[in-house]
Coordinates of C-alpha atoms in Angstrom, one line a residue:
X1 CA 137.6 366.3 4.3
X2 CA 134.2 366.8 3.5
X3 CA 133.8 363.6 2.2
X4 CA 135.9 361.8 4.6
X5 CA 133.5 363.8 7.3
X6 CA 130.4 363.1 5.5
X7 CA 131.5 359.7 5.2
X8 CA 132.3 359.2 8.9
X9 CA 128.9 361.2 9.5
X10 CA 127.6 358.5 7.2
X11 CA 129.0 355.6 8.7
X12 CA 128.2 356.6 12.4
X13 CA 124.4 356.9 11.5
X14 CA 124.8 354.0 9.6
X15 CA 126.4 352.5 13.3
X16 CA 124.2 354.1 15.1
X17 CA 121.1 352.7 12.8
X18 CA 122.6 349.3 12.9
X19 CA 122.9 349.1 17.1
X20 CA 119.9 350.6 17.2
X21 CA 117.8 347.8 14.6
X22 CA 120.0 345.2 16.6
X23 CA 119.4 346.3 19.9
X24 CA 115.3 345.9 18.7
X25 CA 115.6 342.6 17.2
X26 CA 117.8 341.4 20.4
X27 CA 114.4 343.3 22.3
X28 CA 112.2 341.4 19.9
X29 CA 114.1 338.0 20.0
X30 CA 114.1 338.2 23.8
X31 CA 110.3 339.2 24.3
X32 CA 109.8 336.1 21.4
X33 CA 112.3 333.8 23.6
X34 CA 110.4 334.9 26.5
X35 CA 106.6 334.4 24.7
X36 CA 108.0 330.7 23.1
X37 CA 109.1 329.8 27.0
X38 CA 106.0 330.5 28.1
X39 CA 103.8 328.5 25.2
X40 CA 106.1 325.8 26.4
X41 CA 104.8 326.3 29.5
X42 CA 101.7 326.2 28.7
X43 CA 101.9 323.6 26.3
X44 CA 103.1 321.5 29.2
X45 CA 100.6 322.2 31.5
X46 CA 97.8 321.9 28.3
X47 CA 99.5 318.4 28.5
X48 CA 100.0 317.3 32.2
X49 CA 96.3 318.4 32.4
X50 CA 95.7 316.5 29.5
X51 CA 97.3 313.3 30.9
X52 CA 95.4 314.0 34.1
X53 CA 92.0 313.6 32.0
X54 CA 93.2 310.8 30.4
X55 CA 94.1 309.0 33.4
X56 CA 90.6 310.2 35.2
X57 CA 88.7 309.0 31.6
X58 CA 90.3 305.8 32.1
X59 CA 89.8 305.6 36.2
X60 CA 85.8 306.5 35.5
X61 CA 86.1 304.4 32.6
X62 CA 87.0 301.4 34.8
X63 CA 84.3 302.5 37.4
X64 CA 81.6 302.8 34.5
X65 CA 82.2 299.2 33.8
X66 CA 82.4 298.1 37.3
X67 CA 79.0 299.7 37.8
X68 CA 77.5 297.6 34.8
X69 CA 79.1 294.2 36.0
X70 CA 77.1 294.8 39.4
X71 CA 74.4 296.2 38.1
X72 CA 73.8 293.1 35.5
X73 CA 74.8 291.1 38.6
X74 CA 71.9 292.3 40.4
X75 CA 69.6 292.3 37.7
X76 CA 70.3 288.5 37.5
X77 CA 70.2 287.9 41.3
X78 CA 66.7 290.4 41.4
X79 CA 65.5 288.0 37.9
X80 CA 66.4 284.7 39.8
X81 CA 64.9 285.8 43.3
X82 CA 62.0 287.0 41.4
X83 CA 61.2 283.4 39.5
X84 CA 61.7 282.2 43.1
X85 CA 59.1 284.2 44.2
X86 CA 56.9 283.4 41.3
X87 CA 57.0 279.9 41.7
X88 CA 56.6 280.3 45.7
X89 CA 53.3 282.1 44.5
X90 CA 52.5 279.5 42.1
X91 CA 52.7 276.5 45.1
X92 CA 51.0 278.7 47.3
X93 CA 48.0 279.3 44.7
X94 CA 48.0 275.5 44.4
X95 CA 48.1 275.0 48.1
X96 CA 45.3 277.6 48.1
X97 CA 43.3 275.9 45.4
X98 CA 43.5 272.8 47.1
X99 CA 42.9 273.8 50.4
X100 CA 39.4 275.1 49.1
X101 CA 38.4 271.9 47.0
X102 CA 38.9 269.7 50.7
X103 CA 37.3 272.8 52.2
X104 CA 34.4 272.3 50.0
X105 CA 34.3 268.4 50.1
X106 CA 34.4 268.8 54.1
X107 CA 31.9 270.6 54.0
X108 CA 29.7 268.6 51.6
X109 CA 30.3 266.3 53.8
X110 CA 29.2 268.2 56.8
X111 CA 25.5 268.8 54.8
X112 CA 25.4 264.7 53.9
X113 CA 26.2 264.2 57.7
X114 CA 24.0 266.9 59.4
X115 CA 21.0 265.3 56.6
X116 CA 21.5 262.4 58.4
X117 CA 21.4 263.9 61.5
X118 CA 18.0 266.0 61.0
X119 CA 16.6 262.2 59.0
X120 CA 17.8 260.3 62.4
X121 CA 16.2 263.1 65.2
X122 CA 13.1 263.1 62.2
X123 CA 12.9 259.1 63.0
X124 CA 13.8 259.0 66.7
X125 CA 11.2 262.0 66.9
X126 CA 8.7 259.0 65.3
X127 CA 9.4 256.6 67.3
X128 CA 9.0 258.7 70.5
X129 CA 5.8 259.6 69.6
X130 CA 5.6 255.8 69.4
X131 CA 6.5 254.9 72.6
X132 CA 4.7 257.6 74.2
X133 CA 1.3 256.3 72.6
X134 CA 2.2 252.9 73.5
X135 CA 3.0 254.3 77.3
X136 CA -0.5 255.5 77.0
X137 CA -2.4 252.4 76.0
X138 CA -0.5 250.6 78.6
X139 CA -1.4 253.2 81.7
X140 CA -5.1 253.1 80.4
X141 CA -4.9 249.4 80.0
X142 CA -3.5 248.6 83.1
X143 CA -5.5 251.0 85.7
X144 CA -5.7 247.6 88.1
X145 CA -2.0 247.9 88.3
X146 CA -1.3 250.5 91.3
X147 CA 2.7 249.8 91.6
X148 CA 2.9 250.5 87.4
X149 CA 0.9 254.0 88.0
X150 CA 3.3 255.4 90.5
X151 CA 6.0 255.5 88.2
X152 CA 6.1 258.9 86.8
X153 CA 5.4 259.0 82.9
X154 CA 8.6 259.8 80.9
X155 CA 7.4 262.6 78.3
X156 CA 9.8 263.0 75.1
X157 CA 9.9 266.2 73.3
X158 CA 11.5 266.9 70.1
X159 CA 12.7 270.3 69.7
X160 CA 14.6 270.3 65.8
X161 CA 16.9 272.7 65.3
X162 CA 17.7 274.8 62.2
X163 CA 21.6 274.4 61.0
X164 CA 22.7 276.8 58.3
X165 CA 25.2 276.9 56.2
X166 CA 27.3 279.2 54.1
X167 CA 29.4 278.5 51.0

């Protein structure tokens, strides 16, 4: 009977033990069911969020290469407008250059025309002083002559003027 008691004494604890380690592990298994539900949670979210970078590395991606088509599209527009330019510049420098060479024959020109000029008043100036003296010896020569003396006598002056010019 002792045995039997002790036994029964032995077998409840043993019971009792047993319920006791299972009910833990069934606590355990359930806070570890619990803990593995949410890693899978957050394993899928560590992967939507993952997807949604991916798909926003590929969308800027897709910009960043859009960006260096136009941009390479406007360096080749800005490189062609700028040869434009250059050669515009280049015709204009011609234009330029050759508007100053016929500026300078025109005005060598000018200086052979207005020597002319200042040799032709020179000569008419001579030959005024010519007729003048002429005049002269025919009023003194002809002092009979009272219709010749009423005419007034023409006098000639010769006033040069001075012409400069700048380069």
């Amino acid at each position: 009977a002792q045995y039997e008691a002790l036994a029964a004494r032995n077998l409840q604890a043993a019971e009792d033990w047993y319920r006791a380690r299972c009910a833990r592990l069934h606590e355990r298994a359930a806070r570890s069911q619990e803990a593995v539900r949410a890693s899978r949670r957050e394993a899928g979210e560590c992967r939507r969020q993952l997807q949604a970078r991916l798909v926003e590395m590929e969308s800027l991606r897709g910009a960043h290469q859009s960006l260096e088509r136009q941009l390479q599209e406007l360096e080749e527009r800005h490189n062609a407008e700028a040869a434009g330019l250059q050669d515009t510049i280049g015709q204009l420098e011609d234009d330029l250059r050759n508007t100053k060479n016929e500026m300078a024959r025109h005005l060598r020109e000018y200086q052979d025309l207005l020597n002319v000029k200042m040799a032709l008043d020179i000569e008419i100036a001579a030959y005024r002083k010519l007729l003048e003296g002429e005049e002269n010896l025919f009023n003194m020569g002809s002092v009979g002559l009272p219709s010749l003396n009423s005419l007034p006598s023409p006098t000639y002056s010769f006033q040069p003027r001075s012409f400069s010019s700048s380069t």
